Coordinates of C-alpha atoms in Angstrom, one line a residue:
M1 CA -122.6 35.5 -30.0
E2 CA -124.8 38.6 -29.9
L3 CA -125.8 38.0 -33.5
L4 CA -126.6 34.4 -32.8
N5 CA -128.7 35.4 -29.8
E6 CA -130.6 38.0 -31.9
M7 CA -131.1 35.5 -34.8
D8 CA -132.5 32.9 -32.4
T9 CA -134.9 35.5 -30.9
I10 CA -136.1 36.7 -34.3
C11 CA -136.7 33.2 -35.5
S12 CA -138.4 32.0 -32.3
N13 CA -140.8 35.0 -32.2
N14 CA -141.7 34.7 -35.9
G15 CA -141.9 30.9 -36.4
L16 CA -138.8 30.8 -38.6
H17 CA -136.5 27.8 -38.8
Y18 CA -132.7 27.7 -38.8
F19 CA -129.9 25.4 -37.6
L20 CA -126.1 25.6 -37.2
I21 CA -123.9 23.9 -39.8
G22 CA -120.2 23.3 -40.4
A23 CA -117.4 23.2 -37.9
N24 CA -119.1 25.5 -35.5
A25 CA -122.1 23.2 -35.3
L26 CA -119.8 20.3 -34.5
S27 CA -118.0 22.3 -31.8
A28 CA -121.4 23.4 -30.4
Y29 CA -122.7 19.7 -30.3
N30 CA -119.5 18.1 -29.0
E31 CA -118.4 20.8 -26.5
Q32 CA -121.4 23.1 -26.1
T33 CA -119.3 26.1 -27.2
I34 CA -118.3 28.0 -30.2
D35 CA -114.7 29.1 -30.5
N36 CA -114.5 32.8 -29.9
G37 CA -111.6 33.1 -32.4
S38 CA -114.0 32.4 -35.2
R39 CA -115.3 35.6 -36.9
M40 CA -117.9 33.8 -39.0
V41 CA -120.6 31.2 -38.1
A42 CA -122.7 29.4 -40.8
V43 CA -126.3 28.4 -40.5
A44 CA -129.0 27.1 -42.9
M45 CA -132.5 28.2 -43.5
P46 CA -135.5 27.5 -45.8
S47 CA -135.5 30.3 -48.4
E48 CA -138.9 31.8 -47.5
D49 CA -137.8 32.0 -43.8
L50 CA -134.6 33.7 -44.9
E51 CA -136.5 36.3 -46.9
I52 CA -138.7 37.0 -43.9
F53 CA -135.7 37.2 -41.6
C54 CA -134.0 39.8 -43.9
K55 CA -137.1 41.9 -44.0
I56 CA -137.4 41.9 -40.2
V57 CA -133.7 42.9 -39.8
K58 CA -134.0 45.7 -42.3
K59 CA -137.2 47.0 -40.6
E60 CA -136.3 46.6 -36.9
Y61 CA -132.6 46.3 -36.6
D62 CA -131.4 48.6 -39.4
K63 CA -129.4 50.9 -37.0
D64 CA -126.8 48.3 -35.9
R65 CA -127.3 45.3 -38.3
Y66 CA -127.2 44.6 -42.0
V67 CA -128.1 41.8 -44.4
Y68 CA -126.1 41.5 -47.6
K69 CA -126.5 39.0 -50.5
N70 CA -123.0 38.0 -51.6
I71 CA -123.8 37.3 -55.2
N72 CA -126.7 37.9 -57.7
D73 CA -126.8 34.4 -59.1
K74 CA -128.8 32.3 -56.7
T75 CA -128.2 29.1 -58.7
D76 CA -124.6 29.2 -57.5
S77 CA -124.1 26.8 -54.5
S78 CA -121.9 29.3 -52.8
Y79 CA -124.7 31.8 -52.5
F80 CA -125.4 33.0 -49.0
V81 CA -126.8 36.0 -47.1
A82 CA -124.5 37.7 -44.6
Y83 CA -126.2 38.9 -41.4
G84 CA -123.7 41.3 -39.9
D85 CA -122.8 43.9 -37.2
K86 CA -122.3 47.4 -38.6
N87 CA -120.3 48.3 -35.5
S88 CA -117.5 45.8 -36.1
T89 CA -114.7 45.5 -38.7
F90 CA -113.2 42.6 -40.5
F91 CA -111.4 42.7 -43.8
V92 CA -108.2 41.6 -45.5
L93 CA -106.3 44.5 -47.0
S94 CA -105.3 42.6 -50.1
N95 CA -108.9 41.8 -50.9
L96 CA -110.8 45.0 -49.9
D97 CA -114.0 45.8 -51.8
P98 CA -115.4 49.1 -50.5
L99 CA -118.8 48.4 -51.9
K100 CA -119.7 45.5 -49.6
P101 CA -119.9 45.2 -45.8
H102 CA -116.8 43.9 -43.9
G103 CA -118.0 43.4 -40.3
I104 CA -118.4 40.3 -38.1
I105 CA -121.1 38.1 -39.9
I106 CA -123.2 35.0 -39.8
R107 CA -123.5 33.3 -43.1
I108 CA -127.0 32.1 -43.8
Y109 CA -127.2 29.5 -46.6
P110 CA -130.6 28.6 -48.0
I111 CA -131.5 24.9 -48.1
R112 CA -131.5 23.6 -51.7
K113 CA -133.6 21.1 -53.5
S114 CA -131.9 17.9 -54.5
S115 CA -134.1 14.9 -55.2
I116 CA -137.9 14.9 -54.9
N117 CA -139.9 12.2 -52.9
W118 CA -142.3 11.3 -55.7
E119 CA -144.3 8.8 -53.6
N120 CA -144.9 11.4 -50.9
D121 CA -145.8 13.9 -53.6
E122 CA -148.4 11.6 -55.1
E123 CA -149.9 10.6 -51.8
Q124 CA -150.3 14.2 -50.8
P125 CA -151.2 16.1 -54.0
I126 CA -151.6 19.9 -53.7
S127 CA -154.5 21.3 -55.7
F128 CA -154.3 24.4 -57.8
Y129 CA -156.4 26.3 -55.2
E130 CA -154.2 25.1 -52.3
S131 CA -151.0 26.1 -54.2
I132 CA -152.4 29.7 -54.9
K133 CA -153.6 30.0 -51.4
N134 CA -150.2 28.9 -50.0
S135 CA -148.5 31.4 -52.2
F136 CA -150.8 34.2 -51.1
R137 CA -150.2 33.4 -47.4
S138 CA -146.5 33.2 -48.1
F139 CA -146.8 36.8 -49.6
I140 CA -148.6 37.9 -46.4
R141 CA -145.8 36.5 -44.2
K142 CA -143.0 37.9 -46.3
N143 CA -144.5 41.4 -46.2
L144 CA -145.6 41.1 -42.6
L145 CA -149.3 41.8 -43.3
Y146 CA -152.1 41.2 -40.8
R147 CA -153.9 37.9 -41.6
D148 CA -157.3 39.3 -40.4
A149 CA -157.1 42.4 -42.6
F150 CA -160.0 43.1 -45.1
Y151 CA -157.9 42.7 -48.2
V152 CA -156.4 39.4 -46.9
R153 CA -159.8 37.8 -46.1
Y154 CA -161.4 38.9 -49.4
G155 CA -158.3 38.2 -51.3
L156 CA -158.6 34.5 -50.3
K157 CA -162.3 34.5 -51.3
V158 CA -161.4 35.9 -54.8
I159 CA -158.8 33.1 -55.2
K160 CA -161.4 30.5 -54.2
Y161 CA -163.9 31.9 -56.7
A162 CA -161.3 31.9 -59.5
H163 CA -160.3 28.3 -58.5
N164 CA -163.9 27.0 -58.8
Y165 CA -164.3 28.7 -62.2
L166 CA -161.1 27.2 -63.5
A167 CA -162.2 23.8 -62.2
K168 CA -165.4 24.0 -64.3
I169 CA -163.4 24.8 -67.4
K170 CA -161.0 21.9 -66.6
N171 CA -163.9 19.5 -66.3
H172 CA -165.3 20.7 -69.6
F173 CA -162.2 19.8 -71.4
A174 CA -161.4 16.6 -69.4
K175 CA -162.5 14.3 -72.2
R176 CA -159.9 15.8 -74.4
Y177 CA -157.1 14.8 -72.1
P178 CA -154.2 13.5 -74.3
K179 CA -153.9 10.1 -72.5
A180 CA -157.6 9.4 -72.8
I181 CA -157.5 10.2 -76.6
I182 CA -154.5 7.9 -77.1
K183 CA -156.2 5.1 -75.2
E184 CA -159.4 5.5 -77.2
R185 CA -157.5 5.4 -80.5
L186 CA -155.4 2.4 -79.5
Y187 CA -158.5 0.5 -78.4
D188 CA -160.2 1.2 -81.7
I189 CA -157.2 0.1 -83.7
F190 CA -155.8 -2.9 -81.8
G191 CA -158.5 -3.9 -79.3
R192 CA -158.9 -3.3 -75.6
D193 CA -157.0 -6.5 -74.5
S194 CA -154.3 -6.4 -77.1
Y195 CA -150.7 -7.0 -76.0
F196 CA -149.6 -4.3 -78.4
T197 CA -152.0 -1.8 -76.9
N198 CA -150.7 -2.5 -73.4
A199 CA -147.1 -2.2 -74.6
L200 CA -147.7 1.2 -76.2
L201 CA -149.5 2.5 -73.1
L202 CA -146.5 1.4 -71.0
L203 CA -144.2 3.2 -73.4
Y204 CA -146.4 6.3 -73.2
N205 CA -146.3 6.2 -69.3
Y206 CA -142.5 5.8 -69.4
I207 CA -142.0 8.8 -71.7
Y208 CA -144.6 10.8 -69.8
S209 CA -142.8 10.1 -66.4
G210 CA -139.4 11.0 -68.0
L211 CA -140.9 14.3 -69.2
N212 CA -142.2 14.9 -65.7
Y213 CA -138.7 14.5 -64.2
T214 CA -137.2 16.8 -66.9
Y215 CA -140.0 19.4 -66.2
F216 CA -139.3 19.2 -62.5
Y217 CA -135.6 19.7 -63.0
F218 CA -135.8 22.7 -65.3
K219 CA -138.8 24.4 -63.6
N220 CA -138.1 23.6 -59.9
L221 CA -134.4 23.0 -59.5
R222 CA -133.0 25.6 -61.9
K223 CA -135.6 28.4 -61.7
H224 CA -136.6 27.7 -58.0
P225 CA -133.6 25.9 -56.5
F226 CA -134.5 26.4 -52.9
I227 CA -136.7 24.7 -50.4
E228 CA -139.1 27.4 -49.4
T229 CA -140.5 26.3 -46.0
W230 CA -139.6 23.7 -43.4
D231 CA -142.7 21.7 -44.2
D232 CA -141.6 21.3 -47.8
L233 CA -138.7 19.1 -46.7
K234 CA -141.1 16.1 -46.5
Y235 CA -141.5 16.2 -50.3
Y236 CA -137.8 15.6 -50.8
D237 CA -135.6 12.6 -50.1
N238 CA -132.4 14.7 -50.1
A239 CA -131.7 18.4 -49.7
K240 CA -128.5 20.3 -50.3
I241 CA -126.7 22.5 -47.8
I242 CA -124.1 24.5 -49.8
N243 CA -122.9 21.7 -52.1
R244 CA -123.4 18.6 -49.9
D245 CA -126.3 16.2 -50.3
L246 CA -128.1 15.4 -47.1
N247 CA -131.0 13.0 -46.2
T248 CA -133.9 15.2 -45.1
E249 CA -134.7 12.7 -42.3
L250 CA -131.5 13.9 -40.5
L251 CA -133.1 17.3 -40.1
D252 CA -136.0 15.8 -38.0
T253 CA -133.6 15.8 -35.0
V254 CA -132.9 19.6 -35.0
D255 CA -133.5 20.8 -31.4
K256 CA -132.5 23.5 -28.9
M257 CA -129.2 23.1 -27.1
D258 CA -127.4 25.4 -24.7
V259 CA -124.3 26.8 -26.4
D260 CA -122.2 29.3 -24.4
G261 CA -125.3 30.2 -22.4
I262 CA -127.6 30.7 -25.5
D263 CA -130.2 28.2 -26.7
L264 CA -129.5 27.5 -30.4
N265 CA -131.0 25.1 -32.9
I266 CA -128.5 22.2 -33.3
P267 CA -128.9 19.0 -35.4
G268 CA -128.7 15.6 -33.8
N269 CA -125.9 13.1 -33.8
E270 CA -126.9 11.4 -37.1
F271 CA -126.3 14.7 -38.9
Y272 CA -122.7 14.9 -37.7
E273 CA -122.1 11.2 -38.4
N274 CA -123.2 11.8 -42.0
I275 CA -121.1 14.9 -42.5
F276 CA -118.0 14.2 -40.4
G277 CA -117.9 10.4 -40.2
K278 CA -118.5 7.9 -37.3
N279 CA -115.6 9.4 -35.3
Y280 CA -117.2 12.9 -35.2
K281 CA -117.1 13.0 -31.4
K282 CA -113.3 12.7 -31.4
K283 CA -112.8 15.3 -34.2
K284 CA -111.3 18.5 -33.0
V285 CA -112.4 21.8 -34.6
S286 CA -109.5 23.9 -35.8
F287 CA -109.8 27.4 -37.2
K288 CA -107.4 29.0 -39.6
P289 CA -105.4 31.8 -38.1
L290 CA -106.1 35.3 -39.3
K291 CA -103.8 36.6 -42.0
P292 CA -101.2 39.1 -40.9
T293 CA -102.8 41.7 -43.3
A294 CA -106.3 41.2 -41.7
V295 CA -108.0 44.1 -39.8
L296 CA -110.2 42.9 -37.0
D297 CA -112.1 45.2 -34.6
T298 CA -115.3 44.3 -32.8
G299 CA -116.0 47.8 -31.4
T300 CA -115.5 50.1 -34.4
S301 CA -117.7 50.5 -37.5
Y302 CA -116.0 49.2 -40.7
Q303 CA -117.5 52.3 -42.4
K304 CA -115.8 54.6 -39.9
I305 CA -112.4 52.8 -40.3
L306 CA -112.6 52.9 -44.1
K307 CA -113.5 56.6 -44.0
E308 CA -110.9 57.7 -41.5
R309 CA -108.1 55.5 -42.7
K310 CA -108.6 55.7 -46.4
E311 CA -105.2 57.3 -47.1
N312 CA -103.5 54.7 -44.9
I313 CA -105.3 51.8 -46.5
N314 CA -104.5 53.1 -50.0
E315 CA -100.8 53.5 -49.0
I316 CA -100.7 50.0 -47.5
K317 CA -102.4 48.5 -50.6
A318 CA -99.9 50.3 -52.9
I319 CA -97.0 48.9 -50.8
Q320 CA -98.6 45.4 -51.1
R321 CA -98.9 45.8 -54.9
E322 CA -95.2 46.8 -55.0
I323 CA -94.3 43.8 -52.9
R324 CA -96.2 41.4 -55.1
K325 CA -94.6 42.9 -58.2
T326 CA -91.1 42.5 -56.7
R327 CA -91.9 38.9 -55.6
Y328 CA -93.0 38.2 -59.2
E329 CA -89.8 39.7 -60.6
V330 CA -87.7 37.7 -58.2
L331 CA -89.6 34.6 -59.1
E332 CA -89.0 35.1 -62.8
E333 CA -85.3 35.7 -62.1
T334 CA -85.1 32.5 -60.0
T335 CA -86.9 30.5 -62.7
A336 CA -84.4 31.8 -65.3
V337 CA -81.4 31.0 -63.1
N338 CA -82.8 27.5 -62.5
K339 CA -83.2 27.0 -66.2
I340 CA -79.6 28.1 -66.8
F341 CA -78.4 25.8 -64.0
K342 CA -80.2 22.9 -65.7
I343 CA -78.6 23.7 -69.0
V344 CA -75.2 23.8 -67.4
K345 CA -75.8 20.5 -65.6
M346 CA -77.1 18.9 -68.9
T347 CA -73.9 20.2 -70.6
D348 CA -71.8 18.4 -68.0
Y349 CA -73.6 15.2 -68.9
Q350 CA -73.1 15.9 -72.6
I351 CA -69.3 16.2 -72.1
K352 CA -69.2 13.2 -69.9
Y353 CA -71.0 11.0 -72.5
Q354 CA -68.9 12.4 -75.4
N355 CA -65.8 11.4 -73.5
F356 CA -67.4 8.0 -72.9
F357 CA -68.0 7.4 -76.7
E358 CA -64.4 8.6 -77.5
R359 CA -63.1 5.8 -75.3
R360 CA -65.7 3.0 -75.9
G361 CA -67.4 4.1 -79.2
K362 CA -65.4 1.7 -81.4
Y363 CA -66.3 -1.3 -79.2
L364 CA -70.0 -0.2 -79.0
F365 CA -70.4 0.2 -82.8
S366 CA -68.9 -3.3 -83.3
L367 CA -71.7 -5.0 -81.3
D368 CA -74.4 -6.8 -83.3
M369 CA -77.9 -5.5 -82.4
D370 CA -79.4 -8.6 -83.9
D371 CA -77.5 -10.8 -81.5
E372 CA -79.3 -11.2 -78.2
D373 CA -76.2 -11.2 -76.0
D374 CA -74.6 -8.3 -77.9
F375 CA -77.8 -6.2 -77.8
H376 CA -78.1 -6.9 -74.0
E377 CA -74.6 -5.6 -73.4
L378 CA -75.1 -2.6 -75.7
Y379 CA -78.4 -1.7 -73.9
H380 CA -76.8 -2.1 -70.5
R381 CA -73.9 0.2 -71.4
L382 CA -76.2 2.9 -73.0
L383 CA -78.8 2.7 -70.2
P384 CA -77.4 5.7 -68.1
I385 CA -77.4 7.8 -71.3
I386 CA -81.0 6.7 -72.1
N387 CA -82.2 7.5 -68.6
T388 CA -80.6 11.0 -68.7
L389 CA -82.1 11.7 -72.1
K390 CA -85.5 10.6 -70.8
R391 CA -85.3 12.7 -67.7
Y392 CA -84.3 15.9 -69.5
S393 CA -86.9 15.3 -72.2
E394 CA -89.6 15.5 -69.5
E395 CA -88.3 19.0 -68.9
N396 CA -88.4 19.7 -72.7
M397 CA -84.6 19.6 -73.0
T398 CA -82.1 17.3 -74.8
F399 CA -78.5 17.1 -75.8
S400 CA -76.4 15.6 -78.7
I401 CA -73.3 13.5 -78.5
D402 CA -72.5 13.2 -82.2
E403 CA -74.3 12.1 -85.3
E404 CA -73.2 8.4 -85.1
A405 CA -73.8 8.0 -81.4
D406 CA -77.2 9.7 -81.6
S407 CA -78.2 7.3 -84.4
L408 CA -77.0 4.3 -82.3
I409 CA -79.0 5.4 -79.3
Q410 CA -82.1 6.0 -81.4
N411 CA -81.9 2.5 -82.9
V412 CA -81.7 0.9 -79.4
L413 CA -84.7 3.0 -78.3
I414 CA -86.7 1.8 -81.3
K415 CA -85.8 -1.8 -80.7
I416 CA -87.0 -1.6 -77.0
G417 CA -90.3 0.1 -78.1
E418 CA -89.5 3.7 -77.1
E419 CA -90.7 5.3 -80.4
D420 CA -92.5 8.1 -78.7
L421 CA -89.2 9.1 -76.9
V422 CA -87.3 9.0 -80.2
F423 CA -89.9 11.3 -81.8
K424 CA -89.8 13.7 -78.9
L425 CA -85.9 13.8 -78.9
K426 CA -86.0 14.6 -82.6
E427 CA -88.4 17.5 -82.0
L428 CA -86.4 18.8 -79.1
S429 CA -83.1 18.6 -81.0
K430 CA -84.4 21.3 -83.4
R431 CA -84.2 23.8 -80.5
K432 CA -81.1 25.7 -79.6
Y433 CA -80.0 26.7 -76.1
F434 CA -77.8 29.7 -75.5
I435 CA -76.1 30.9 -72.3
E436 CA -75.3 34.6 -72.3

């Protein structure tokens, strides 16, 4: 709760946007509380706001707090930044990486791009100058520079001058625009009002728009997968939070709500209906219990525990490795015993059906497979043997009665269309099973 309070204060004071997500958000919305047993809360942020937040934490809260990026590949949907408390400890002994922080954390997931709102993008085009200017201002925000500083004001003037110069160059070459050249050539060859001309132009527009979509995907979604600012949400129909698509209109309802005595940014009811279904108000939030090998301490630095208890932790991990090894050996032995038991059980069936053929074999061989009544009786008497062979074949095992009986059973299987089973039984019969 301290971390959440600090996050809200930092974001409010610096114009940054965030909102709670996941089960904690549902608990906060339905019951105005976050379960104290949860060691981790998840929030979402635009990527630029997240970068600014990280810089502020490193600059002003470095003594007690840390920010840690869990992976290097930002294209992975599981990418998040951990905002944590240095004076707390949480880790599981079986999965202890001493190179990363292990305290109580808030997971901050950047909002991802999903599908662009092309109509909105066309209605509100951003000029090259505006784009460069916005990038420059973004750089100022990220590096916490003063907007009225000399190099900031004159930096914008230099950008404007460069933009005007490039605009003149663009106008000079405007007549060489590919679409204009294609139109001119088509008009010269087929005429201005030709059906063929219009059809080719439509084809050109179709291909050009397809290339635009492809260009957008590879340039924006792959290289720049995140929505940078809150205002950029209007250019997208959908956004992704972790790996879930979400209509961006649902984020218009994010507002302050009192949660455990702290004002936090919480989405509105439509957000939860979209994520958790229409019965989201009746849904109870349940948290997984801590593993018995987890170490949890909200008052002691994880660095201190790791340093002071290094020998104990190494000893515990060695014991765990020995336990896992012993479990694996026992599992292997159990599997081997089970296999032997199956072989013994199968051998019982084999003896049973051998005795059956000794008593009934003469009669069974006398039945005519071409006669419908005889075949029906033969199939009915052999069905238990067929079912047993089928069941053991699924476990890659089989047995033999004798050469004549095996041949009779195979002929019956072929007649009822079980050629695949016959082939598998022939392959399995080449194996030998030994009990020592």
